[in-house]
JSON list of C-alpha atoms in Angstrom, two decimals:
[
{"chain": "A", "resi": 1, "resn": "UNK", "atom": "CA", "xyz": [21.37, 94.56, 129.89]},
{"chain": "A", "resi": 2, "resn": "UNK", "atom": "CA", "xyz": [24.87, 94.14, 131.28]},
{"chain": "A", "resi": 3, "resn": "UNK", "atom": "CA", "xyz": [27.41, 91.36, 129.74]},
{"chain": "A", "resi": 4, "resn": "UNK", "atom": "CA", "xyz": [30.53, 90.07, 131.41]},
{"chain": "A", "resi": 5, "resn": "UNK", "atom": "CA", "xyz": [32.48, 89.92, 127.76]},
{"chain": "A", "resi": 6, "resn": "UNK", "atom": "CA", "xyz": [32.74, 91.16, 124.50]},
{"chain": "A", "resi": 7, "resn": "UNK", "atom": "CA", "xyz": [33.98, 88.90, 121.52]},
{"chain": "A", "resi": 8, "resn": "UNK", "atom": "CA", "xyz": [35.63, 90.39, 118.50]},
{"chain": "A", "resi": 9, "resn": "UNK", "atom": "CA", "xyz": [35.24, 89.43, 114.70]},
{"chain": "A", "resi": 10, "resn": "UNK", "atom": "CA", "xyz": [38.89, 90.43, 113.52]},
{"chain": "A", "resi": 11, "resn": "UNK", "atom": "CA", "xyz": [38.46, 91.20, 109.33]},
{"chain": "A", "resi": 12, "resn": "UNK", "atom": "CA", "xyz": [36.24, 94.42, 108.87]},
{"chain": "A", "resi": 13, "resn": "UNK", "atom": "CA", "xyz": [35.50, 94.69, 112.50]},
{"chain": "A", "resi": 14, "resn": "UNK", "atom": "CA", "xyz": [39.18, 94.96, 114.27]},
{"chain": "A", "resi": 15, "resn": "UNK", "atom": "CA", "xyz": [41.20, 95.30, 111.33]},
{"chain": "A", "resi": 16, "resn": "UNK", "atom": "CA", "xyz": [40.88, 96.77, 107.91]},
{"chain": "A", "resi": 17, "resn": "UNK", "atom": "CA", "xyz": [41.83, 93.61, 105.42]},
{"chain": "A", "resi": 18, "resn": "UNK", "atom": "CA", "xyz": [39.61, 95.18, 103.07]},
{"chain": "A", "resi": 19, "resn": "UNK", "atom": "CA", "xyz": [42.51, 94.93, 100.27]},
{"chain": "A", "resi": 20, "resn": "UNK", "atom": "CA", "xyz": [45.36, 92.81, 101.93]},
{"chain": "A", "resi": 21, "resn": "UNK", "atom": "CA", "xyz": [43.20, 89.44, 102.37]},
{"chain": "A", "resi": 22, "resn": "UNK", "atom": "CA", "xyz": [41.44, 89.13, 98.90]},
{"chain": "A", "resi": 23, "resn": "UNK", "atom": "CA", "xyz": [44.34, 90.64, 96.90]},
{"chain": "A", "resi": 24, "resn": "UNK", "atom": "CA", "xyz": [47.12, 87.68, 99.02]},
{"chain": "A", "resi": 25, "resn": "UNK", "atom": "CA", "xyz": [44.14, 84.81, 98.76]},
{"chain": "A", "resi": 26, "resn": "UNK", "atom": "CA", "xyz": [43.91, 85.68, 94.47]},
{"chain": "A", "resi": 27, "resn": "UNK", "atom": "CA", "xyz": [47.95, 86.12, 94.48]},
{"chain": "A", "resi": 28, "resn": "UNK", "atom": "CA", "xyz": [48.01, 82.29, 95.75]},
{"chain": "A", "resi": 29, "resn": "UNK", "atom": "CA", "xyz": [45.50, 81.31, 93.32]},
{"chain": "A", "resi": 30, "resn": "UNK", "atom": "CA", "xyz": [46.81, 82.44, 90.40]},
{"chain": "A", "resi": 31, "resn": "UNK", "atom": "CA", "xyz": [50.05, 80.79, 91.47]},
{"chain": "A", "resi": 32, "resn": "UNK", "atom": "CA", "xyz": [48.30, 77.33, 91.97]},
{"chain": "A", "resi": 33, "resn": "UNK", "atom": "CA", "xyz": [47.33, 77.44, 88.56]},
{"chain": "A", "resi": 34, "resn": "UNK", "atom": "CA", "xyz": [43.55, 78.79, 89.30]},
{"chain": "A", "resi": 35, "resn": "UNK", "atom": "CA", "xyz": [41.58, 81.29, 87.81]},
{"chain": "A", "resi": 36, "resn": "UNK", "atom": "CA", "xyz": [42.45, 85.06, 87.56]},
{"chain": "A", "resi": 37, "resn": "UNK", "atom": "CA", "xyz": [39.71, 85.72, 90.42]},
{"chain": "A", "resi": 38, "resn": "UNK", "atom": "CA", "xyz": [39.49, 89.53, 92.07]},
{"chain": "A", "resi": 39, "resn": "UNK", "atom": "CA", "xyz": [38.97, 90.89, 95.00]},
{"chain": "A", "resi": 40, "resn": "UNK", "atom": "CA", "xyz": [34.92, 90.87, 94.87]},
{"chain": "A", "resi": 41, "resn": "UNK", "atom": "CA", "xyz": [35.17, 87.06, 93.86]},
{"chain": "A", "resi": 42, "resn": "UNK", "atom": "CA", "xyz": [37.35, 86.32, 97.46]},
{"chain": "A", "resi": 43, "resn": "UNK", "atom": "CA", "xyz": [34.98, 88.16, 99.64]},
{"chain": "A", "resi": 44, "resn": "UNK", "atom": "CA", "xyz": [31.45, 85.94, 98.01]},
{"chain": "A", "resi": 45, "resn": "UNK", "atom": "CA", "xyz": [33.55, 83.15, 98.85]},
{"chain": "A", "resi": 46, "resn": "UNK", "atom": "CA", "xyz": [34.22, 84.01, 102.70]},
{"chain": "A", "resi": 47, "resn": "UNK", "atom": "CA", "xyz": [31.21, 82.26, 103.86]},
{"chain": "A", "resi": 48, "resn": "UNK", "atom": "CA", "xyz": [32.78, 79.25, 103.28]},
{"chain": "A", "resi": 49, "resn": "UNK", "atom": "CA", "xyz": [35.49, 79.45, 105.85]},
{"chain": "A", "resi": 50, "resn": "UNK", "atom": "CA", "xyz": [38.49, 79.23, 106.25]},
{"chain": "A", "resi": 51, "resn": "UNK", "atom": "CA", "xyz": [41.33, 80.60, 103.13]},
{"chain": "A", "resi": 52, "resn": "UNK", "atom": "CA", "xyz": [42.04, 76.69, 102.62]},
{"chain": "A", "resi": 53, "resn": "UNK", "atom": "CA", "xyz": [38.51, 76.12, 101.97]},
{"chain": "A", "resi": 54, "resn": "UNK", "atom": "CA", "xyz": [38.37, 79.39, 100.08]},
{"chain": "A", "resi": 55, "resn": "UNK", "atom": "CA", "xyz": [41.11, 78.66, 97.71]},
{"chain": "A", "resi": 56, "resn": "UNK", "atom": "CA", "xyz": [40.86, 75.03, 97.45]},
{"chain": "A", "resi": 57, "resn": "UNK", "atom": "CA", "xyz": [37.05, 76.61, 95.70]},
{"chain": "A", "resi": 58, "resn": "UNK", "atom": "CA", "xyz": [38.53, 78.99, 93.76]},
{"chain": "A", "resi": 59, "resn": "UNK", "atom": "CA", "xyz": [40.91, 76.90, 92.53]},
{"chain": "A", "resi": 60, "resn": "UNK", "atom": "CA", "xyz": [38.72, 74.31, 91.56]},
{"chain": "A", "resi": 61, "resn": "UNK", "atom": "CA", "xyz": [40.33, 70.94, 93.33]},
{"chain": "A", "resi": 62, "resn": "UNK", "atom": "CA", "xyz": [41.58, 69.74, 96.82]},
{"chain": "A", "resi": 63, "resn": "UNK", "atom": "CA", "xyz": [44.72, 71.17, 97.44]},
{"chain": "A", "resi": 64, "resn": "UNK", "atom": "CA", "xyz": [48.00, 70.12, 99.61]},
{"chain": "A", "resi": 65, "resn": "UNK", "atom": "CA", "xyz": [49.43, 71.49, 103.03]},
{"chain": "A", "resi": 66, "resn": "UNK", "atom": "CA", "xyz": [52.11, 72.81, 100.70]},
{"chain": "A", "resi": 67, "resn": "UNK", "atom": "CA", "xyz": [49.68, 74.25, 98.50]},
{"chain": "A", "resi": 68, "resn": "UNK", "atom": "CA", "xyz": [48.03, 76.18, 101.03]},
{"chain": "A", "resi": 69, "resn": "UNK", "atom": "CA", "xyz": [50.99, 77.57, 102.59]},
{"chain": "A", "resi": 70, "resn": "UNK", "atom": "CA", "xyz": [51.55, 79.36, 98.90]},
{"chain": "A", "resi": 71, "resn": "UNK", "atom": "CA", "xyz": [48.23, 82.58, 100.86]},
{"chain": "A", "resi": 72, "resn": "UNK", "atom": "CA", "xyz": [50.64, 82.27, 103.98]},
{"chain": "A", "resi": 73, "resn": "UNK", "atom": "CA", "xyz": [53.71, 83.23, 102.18]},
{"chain": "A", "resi": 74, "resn": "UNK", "atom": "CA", "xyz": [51.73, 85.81, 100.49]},
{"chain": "A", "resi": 75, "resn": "UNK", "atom": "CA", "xyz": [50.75, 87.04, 103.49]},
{"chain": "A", "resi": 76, "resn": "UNK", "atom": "CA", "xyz": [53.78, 87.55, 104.86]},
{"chain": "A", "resi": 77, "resn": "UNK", "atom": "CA", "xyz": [55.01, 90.83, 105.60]},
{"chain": "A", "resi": 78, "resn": "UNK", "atom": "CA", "xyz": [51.63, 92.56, 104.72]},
{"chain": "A", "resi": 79, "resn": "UNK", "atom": "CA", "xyz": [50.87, 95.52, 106.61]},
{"chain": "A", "resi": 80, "resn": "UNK", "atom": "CA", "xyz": [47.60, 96.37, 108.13]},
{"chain": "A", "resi": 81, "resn": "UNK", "atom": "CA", "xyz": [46.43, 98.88, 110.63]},
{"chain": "A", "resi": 82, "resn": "UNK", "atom": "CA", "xyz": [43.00, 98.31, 113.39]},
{"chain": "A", "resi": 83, "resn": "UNK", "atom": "CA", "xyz": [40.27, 100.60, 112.67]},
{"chain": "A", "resi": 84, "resn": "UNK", "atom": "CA", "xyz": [39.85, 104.02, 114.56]},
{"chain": "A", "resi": 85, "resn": "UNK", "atom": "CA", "xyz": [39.10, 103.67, 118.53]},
{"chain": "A", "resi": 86, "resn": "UNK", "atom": "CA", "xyz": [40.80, 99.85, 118.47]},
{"chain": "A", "resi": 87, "resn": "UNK", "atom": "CA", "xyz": [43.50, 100.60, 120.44]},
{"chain": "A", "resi": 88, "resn": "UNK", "atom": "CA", "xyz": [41.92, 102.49, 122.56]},
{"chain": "A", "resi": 89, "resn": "UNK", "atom": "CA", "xyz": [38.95, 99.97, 123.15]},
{"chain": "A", "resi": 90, "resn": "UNK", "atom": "CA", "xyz": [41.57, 97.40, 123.47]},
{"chain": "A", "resi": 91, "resn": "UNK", "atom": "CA", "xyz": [43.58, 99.30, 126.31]},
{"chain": "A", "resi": 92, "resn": "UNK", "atom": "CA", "xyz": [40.96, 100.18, 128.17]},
{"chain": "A", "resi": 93, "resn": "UNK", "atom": "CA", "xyz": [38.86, 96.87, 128.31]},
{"chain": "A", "resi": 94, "resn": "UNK", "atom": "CA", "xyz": [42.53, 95.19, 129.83]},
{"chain": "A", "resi": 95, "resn": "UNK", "atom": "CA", "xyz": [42.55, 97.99, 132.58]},
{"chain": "A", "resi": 96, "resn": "UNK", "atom": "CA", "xyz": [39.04, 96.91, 133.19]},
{"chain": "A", "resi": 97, "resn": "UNK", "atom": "CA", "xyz": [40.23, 93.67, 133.53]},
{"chain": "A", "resi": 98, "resn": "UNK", "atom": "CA", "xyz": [38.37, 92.01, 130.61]},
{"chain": "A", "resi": 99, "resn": "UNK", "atom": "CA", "xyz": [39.69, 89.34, 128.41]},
{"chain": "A", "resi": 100, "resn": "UNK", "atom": "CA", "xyz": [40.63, 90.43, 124.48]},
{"chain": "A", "resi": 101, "resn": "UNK", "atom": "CA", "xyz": [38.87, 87.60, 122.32]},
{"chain": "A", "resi": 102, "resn": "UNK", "atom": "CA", "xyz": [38.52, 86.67, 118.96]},
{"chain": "A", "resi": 103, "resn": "UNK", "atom": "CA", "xyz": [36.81, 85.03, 116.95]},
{"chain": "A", "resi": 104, "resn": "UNK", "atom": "CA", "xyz": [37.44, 84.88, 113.31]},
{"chain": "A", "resi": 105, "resn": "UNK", "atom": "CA", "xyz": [36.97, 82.87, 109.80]},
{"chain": "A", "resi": 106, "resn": "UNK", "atom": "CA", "xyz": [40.01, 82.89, 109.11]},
{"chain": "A", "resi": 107, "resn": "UNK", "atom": "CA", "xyz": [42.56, 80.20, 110.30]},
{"chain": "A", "resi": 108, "resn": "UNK", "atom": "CA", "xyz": [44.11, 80.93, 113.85]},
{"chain": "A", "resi": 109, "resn": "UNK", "atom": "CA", "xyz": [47.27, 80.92, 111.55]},
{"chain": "A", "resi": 110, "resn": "UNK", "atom": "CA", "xyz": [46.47, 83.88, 109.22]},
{"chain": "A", "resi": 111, "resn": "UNK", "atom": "CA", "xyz": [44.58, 85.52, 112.36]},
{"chain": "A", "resi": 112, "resn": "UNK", "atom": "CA", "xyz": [47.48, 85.77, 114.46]},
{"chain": "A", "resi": 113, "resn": "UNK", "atom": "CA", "xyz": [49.44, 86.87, 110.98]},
{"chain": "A", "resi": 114, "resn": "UNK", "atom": "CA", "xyz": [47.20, 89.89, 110.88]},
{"chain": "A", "resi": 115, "resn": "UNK", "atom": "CA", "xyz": [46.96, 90.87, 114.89]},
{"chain": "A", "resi": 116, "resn": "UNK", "atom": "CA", "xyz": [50.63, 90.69, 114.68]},
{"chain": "A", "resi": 117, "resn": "UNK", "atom": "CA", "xyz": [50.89, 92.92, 112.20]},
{"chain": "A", "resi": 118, "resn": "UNK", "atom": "CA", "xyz": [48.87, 95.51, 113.21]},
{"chain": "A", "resi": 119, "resn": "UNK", "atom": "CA", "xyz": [50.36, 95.33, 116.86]},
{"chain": "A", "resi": 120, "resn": "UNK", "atom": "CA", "xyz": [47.29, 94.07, 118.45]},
{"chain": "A", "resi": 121, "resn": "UNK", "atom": "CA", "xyz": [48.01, 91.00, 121.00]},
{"chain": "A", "resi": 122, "resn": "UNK", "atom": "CA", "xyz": [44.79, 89.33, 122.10]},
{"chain": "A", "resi": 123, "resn": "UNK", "atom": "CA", "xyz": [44.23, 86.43, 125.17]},
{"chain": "A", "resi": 124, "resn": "UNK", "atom": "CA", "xyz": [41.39, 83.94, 123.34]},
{"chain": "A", "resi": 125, "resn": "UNK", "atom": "CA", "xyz": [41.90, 83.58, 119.34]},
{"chain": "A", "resi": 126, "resn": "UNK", "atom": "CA", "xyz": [38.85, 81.01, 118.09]},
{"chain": "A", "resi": 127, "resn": "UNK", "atom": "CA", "xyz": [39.79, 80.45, 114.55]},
{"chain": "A", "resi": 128, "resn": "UNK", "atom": "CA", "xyz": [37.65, 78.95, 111.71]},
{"chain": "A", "resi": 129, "resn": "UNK", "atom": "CA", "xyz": [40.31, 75.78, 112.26]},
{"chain": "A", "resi": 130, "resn": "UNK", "atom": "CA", "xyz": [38.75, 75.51, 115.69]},
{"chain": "A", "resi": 131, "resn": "UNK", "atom": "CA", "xyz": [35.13, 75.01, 114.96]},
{"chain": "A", "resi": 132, "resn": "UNK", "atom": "CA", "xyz": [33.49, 72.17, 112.88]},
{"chain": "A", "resi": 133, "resn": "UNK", "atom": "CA", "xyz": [31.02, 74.68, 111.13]},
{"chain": "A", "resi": 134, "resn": "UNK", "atom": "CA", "xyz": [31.52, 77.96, 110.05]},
{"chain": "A", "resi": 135, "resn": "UNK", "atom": "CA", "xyz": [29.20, 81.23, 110.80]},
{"chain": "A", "resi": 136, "resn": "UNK", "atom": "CA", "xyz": [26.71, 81.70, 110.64]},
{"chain": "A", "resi": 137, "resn": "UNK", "atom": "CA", "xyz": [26.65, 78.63, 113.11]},
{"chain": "A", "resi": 138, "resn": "UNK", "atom": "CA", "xyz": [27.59, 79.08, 116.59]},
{"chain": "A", "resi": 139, "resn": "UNK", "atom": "CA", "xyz": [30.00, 77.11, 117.44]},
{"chain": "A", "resi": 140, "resn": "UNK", "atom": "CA", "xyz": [32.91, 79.58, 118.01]},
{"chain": "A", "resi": 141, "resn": "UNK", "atom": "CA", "xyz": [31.32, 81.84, 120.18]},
{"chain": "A", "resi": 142, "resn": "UNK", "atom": "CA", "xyz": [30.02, 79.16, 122.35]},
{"chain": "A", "resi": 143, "resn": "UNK", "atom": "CA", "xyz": [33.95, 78.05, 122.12]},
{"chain": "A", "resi": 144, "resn": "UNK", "atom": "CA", "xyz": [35.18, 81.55, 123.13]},
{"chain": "A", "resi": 145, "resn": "UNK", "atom": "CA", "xyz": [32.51, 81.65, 125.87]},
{"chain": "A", "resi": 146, "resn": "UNK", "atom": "CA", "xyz": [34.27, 78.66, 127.40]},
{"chain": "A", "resi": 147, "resn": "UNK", "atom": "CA", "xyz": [37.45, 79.94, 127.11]},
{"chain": "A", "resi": 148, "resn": "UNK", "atom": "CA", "xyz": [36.14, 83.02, 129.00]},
{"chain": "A", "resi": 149, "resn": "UNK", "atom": "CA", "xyz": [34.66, 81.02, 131.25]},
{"chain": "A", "resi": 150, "resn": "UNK", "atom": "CA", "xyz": [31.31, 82.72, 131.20]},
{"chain": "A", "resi": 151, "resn": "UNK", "atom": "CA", "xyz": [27.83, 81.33, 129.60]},
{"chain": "A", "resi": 152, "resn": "UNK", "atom": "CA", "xyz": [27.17, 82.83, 125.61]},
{"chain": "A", "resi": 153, "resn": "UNK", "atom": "CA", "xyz": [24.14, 84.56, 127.00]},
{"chain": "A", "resi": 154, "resn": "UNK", "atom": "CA", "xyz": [26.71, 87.00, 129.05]},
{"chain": "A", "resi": 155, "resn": "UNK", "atom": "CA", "xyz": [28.89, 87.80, 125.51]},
{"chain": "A", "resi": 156, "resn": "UNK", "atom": "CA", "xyz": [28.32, 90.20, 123.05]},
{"chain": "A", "resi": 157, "resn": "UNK", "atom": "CA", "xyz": [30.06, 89.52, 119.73]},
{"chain": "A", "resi": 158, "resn": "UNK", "atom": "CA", "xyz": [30.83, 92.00, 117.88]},
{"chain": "A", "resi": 159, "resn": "UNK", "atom": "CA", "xyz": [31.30, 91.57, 113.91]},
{"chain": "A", "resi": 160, "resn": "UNK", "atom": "CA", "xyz": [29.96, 93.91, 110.90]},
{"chain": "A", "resi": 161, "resn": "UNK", "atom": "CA", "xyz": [28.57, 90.93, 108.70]},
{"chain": "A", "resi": 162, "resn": "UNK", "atom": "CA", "xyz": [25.21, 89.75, 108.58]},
{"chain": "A", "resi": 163, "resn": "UNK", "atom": "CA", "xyz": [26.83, 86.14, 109.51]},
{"chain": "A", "resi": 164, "resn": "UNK", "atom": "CA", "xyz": [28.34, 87.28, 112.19]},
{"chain": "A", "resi": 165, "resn": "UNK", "atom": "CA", "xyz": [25.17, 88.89, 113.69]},
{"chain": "A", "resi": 166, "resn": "UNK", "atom": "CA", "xyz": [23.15, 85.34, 113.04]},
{"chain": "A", "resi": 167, "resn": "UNK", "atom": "CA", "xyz": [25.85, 83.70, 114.81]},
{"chain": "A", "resi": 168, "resn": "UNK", "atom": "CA", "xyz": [25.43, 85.40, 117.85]},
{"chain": "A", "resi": 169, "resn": "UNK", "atom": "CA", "xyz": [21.58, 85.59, 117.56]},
{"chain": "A", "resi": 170, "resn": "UNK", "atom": "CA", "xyz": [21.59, 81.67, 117.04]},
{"chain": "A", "resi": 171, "resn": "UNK", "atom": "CA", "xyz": [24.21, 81.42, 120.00]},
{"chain": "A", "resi": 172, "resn": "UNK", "atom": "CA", "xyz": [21.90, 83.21, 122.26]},
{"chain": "A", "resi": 173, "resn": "UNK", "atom": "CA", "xyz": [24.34, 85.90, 122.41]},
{"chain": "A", "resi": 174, "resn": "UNK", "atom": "CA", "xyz": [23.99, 89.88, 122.25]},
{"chain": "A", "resi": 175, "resn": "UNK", "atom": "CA", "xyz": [25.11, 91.01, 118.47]},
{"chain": "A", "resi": 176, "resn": "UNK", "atom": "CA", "xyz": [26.62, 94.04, 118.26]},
{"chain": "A", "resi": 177, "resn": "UNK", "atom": "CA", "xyz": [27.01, 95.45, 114.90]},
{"chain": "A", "resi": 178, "resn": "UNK", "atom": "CA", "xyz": [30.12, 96.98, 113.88]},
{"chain": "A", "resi": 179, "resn": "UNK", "atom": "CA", "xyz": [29.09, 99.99, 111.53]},
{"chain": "A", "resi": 180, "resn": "UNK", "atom": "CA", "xyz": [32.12, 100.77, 110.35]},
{"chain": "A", "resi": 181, "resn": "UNK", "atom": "CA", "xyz": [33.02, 97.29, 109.27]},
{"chain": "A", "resi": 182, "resn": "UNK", "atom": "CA", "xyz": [33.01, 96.93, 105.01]},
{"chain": "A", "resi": 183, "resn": "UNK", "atom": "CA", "xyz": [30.40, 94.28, 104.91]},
{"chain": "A", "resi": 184, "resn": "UNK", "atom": "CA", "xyz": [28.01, 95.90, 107.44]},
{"chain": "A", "resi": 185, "resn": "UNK", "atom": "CA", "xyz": [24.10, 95.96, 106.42]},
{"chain": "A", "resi": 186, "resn": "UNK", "atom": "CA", "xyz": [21.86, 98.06, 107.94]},
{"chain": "A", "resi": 187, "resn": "UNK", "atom": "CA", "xyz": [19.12, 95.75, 107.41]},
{"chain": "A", "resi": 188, "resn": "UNK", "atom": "CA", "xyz": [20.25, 92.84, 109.02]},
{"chain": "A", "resi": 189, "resn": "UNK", "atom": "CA", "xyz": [18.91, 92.54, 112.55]},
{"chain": "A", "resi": 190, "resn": "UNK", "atom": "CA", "xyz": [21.22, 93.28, 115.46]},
{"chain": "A", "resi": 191, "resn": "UNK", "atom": "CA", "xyz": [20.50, 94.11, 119.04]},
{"chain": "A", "resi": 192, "resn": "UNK", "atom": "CA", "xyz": [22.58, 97.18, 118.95]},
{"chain": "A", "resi": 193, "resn": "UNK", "atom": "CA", "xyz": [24.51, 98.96, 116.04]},
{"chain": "A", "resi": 194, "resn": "UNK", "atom": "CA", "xyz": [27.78, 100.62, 117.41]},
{"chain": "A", "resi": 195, "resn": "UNK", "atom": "CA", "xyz": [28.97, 103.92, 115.75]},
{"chain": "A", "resi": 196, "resn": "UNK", "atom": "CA", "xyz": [32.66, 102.77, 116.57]},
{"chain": "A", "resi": 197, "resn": "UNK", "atom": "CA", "xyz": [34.77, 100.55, 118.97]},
{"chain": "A", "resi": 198, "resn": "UNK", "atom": "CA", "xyz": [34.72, 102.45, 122.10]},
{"chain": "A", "resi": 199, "resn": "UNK", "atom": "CA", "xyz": [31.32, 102.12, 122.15]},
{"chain": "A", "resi": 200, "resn": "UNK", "atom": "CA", "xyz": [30.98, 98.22, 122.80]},
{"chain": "A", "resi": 201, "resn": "UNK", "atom": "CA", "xyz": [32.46, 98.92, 126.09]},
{"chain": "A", "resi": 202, "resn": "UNK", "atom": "CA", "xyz": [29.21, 100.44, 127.06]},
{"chain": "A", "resi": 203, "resn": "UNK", "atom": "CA", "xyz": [27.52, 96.71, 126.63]},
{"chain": "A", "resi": 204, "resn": "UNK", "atom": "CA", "xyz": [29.68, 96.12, 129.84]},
{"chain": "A", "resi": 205, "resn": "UNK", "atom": "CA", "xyz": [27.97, 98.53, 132.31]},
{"chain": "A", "resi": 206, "resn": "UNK", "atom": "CA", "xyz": [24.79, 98.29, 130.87]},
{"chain": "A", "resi": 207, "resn": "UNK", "atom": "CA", "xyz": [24.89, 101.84, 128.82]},
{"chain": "A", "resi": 208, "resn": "UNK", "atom": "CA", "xyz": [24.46, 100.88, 125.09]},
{"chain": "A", "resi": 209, "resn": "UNK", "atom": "CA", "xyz": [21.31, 101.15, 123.22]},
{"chain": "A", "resi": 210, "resn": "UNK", "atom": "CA", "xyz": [20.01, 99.55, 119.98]}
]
């Protein structure tokens, strides 16, 4: 099978947030007045979507545009890094010519945070804001498909959660399993499981192998 696009989870799959996102999203709810939560407490909660739907849980009530900005203060200055072969996947699909798209959980507002950070400038960002349901519906993928301007059968979408995975199957998309992602499972179903980043570009020319 060849695919015009590949679409990019960001958190476990791009960039390692393993300790930056859950240790800023329990900073901001301790300082709301919530519950001393941990890290492992923040990541059972990401299903839910996006960090204002995550905290406003956690903490236990509805909570105020004010209130919310306390995770994007406390993400402010963090520093993360993309996993091994990123860069290099990164660079070489934009000499291909291929679009770098996202899509993510978290907000477009934290998401661009992050990609700052770790130096990594992408042209389609689909946030969690963007989409009326989270993963493991489809909506964002068919979203970044249309940004593409290509049909969600042609995209892979490349994540390491199960959710991610179920989005793309229930999108009609190709998912591509991240390996090295933190919340990868080797039992969930995936049309191909990728050792690292550089090889998703072989989904492009047809190469790649489940």
């Amino acid at each position: 099978m060849t695919l015009k696009e590949l679409v990019w989870d960001m958190d476990g799959t791009l960039l390692d947030t393993t300790a930056v996102v859950p240790a800023a999203l329990a900073r901001a709810v301790r300082v709301l007045g919530g519950p001393d939560v941990d890290a492992s407490d923040v990541v059972a909660a990401y299903w839910r979507g996006t960090p204002e739907v995550i905290m406003e849980h956690l903490v236990g009530r509805s909570l105020t545009a004010t209130e919310t900005d306390v995770y994007y203060r406390e993400l402010e200055g963090v520093e993360v890094v993309p996993y091994p072969e990123v860069v290099d996947a990164f660079a070489t699909l934009r000499a291909q010519g291929n679009a770098l798209a996202v899509f993510t959980g978290a907000s477009s507002r934290a998401a661009g945070m992050l990609l700052e950070s770790a130096g990594l400038p992408v042209d389609v960002l689909i946030g969690g804001d963007h989409v009326e349901r989270p993963k493991p519906a489809p909506d964002g993928i068919y979203l970044a498909a249309q940004e593409l301007g290509v049909d969600p059968v042609d995209v892979a979408y490349v994540g390491d959660s199960p959710l991610d995975l179920r989005a793309a199957t229930t999108a009609g998309s190709h998912g591509a399993a991240a390996a090295w992602g933190h919340m990868y499972d080797p039992a969930e179903r995936a049309d191909v499981v990728l050792a690292g980043p550089l090889q998703a570009l072989e989904l492009l020319s047809g190469g790649a192998r489940a």
